[in-house]
GROMACS .gro file of C-alpha atoms in nm:
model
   34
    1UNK     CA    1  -0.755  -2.214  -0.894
    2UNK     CA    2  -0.741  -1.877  -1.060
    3UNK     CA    3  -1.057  -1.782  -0.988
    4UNK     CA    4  -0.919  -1.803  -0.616
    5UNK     CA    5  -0.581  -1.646  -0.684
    6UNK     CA    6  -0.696  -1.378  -0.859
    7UNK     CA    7  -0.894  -1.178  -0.517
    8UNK     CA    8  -0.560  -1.283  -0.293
    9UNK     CA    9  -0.357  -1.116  -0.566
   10UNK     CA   10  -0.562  -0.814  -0.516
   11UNK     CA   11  -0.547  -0.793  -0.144
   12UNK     CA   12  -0.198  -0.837  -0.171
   13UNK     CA   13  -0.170  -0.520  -0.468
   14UNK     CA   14  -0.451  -0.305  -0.242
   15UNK     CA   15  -0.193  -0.367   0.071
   16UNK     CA   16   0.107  -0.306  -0.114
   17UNK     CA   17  -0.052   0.029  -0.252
   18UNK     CA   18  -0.213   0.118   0.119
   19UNK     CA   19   0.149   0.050   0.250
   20UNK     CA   20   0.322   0.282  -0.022
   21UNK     CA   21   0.094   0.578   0.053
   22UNK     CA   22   0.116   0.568   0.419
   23UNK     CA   23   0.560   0.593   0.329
   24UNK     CA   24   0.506   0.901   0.145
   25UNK     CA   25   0.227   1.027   0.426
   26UNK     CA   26   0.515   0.984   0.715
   27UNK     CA   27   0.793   1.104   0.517
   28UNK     CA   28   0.570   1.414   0.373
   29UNK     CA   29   0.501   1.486   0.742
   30UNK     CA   30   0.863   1.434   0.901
   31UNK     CA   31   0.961   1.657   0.578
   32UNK     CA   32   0.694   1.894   0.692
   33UNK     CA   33   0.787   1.893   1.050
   34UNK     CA   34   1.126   1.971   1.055
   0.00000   0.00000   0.00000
């Protein structure tokens, strides 16, 4: 079972991280923008 959990745990960590970076992206560009 963990040897299952462990990749899903990482998708879900690699999303959260891809997810983070595109926040500070927009907000460093409507920052930038205005």
């Amino acid at each position: 079972m963990l040897h299952v959990n462990l990749p899903i745990t990482f998708v879900l960590i690699l999303l959260l991280l891809l997810i983070e970076s595109n926040k500070k992206a927009t907000i460093f560009v409507v920052a930038f923008s205005k």
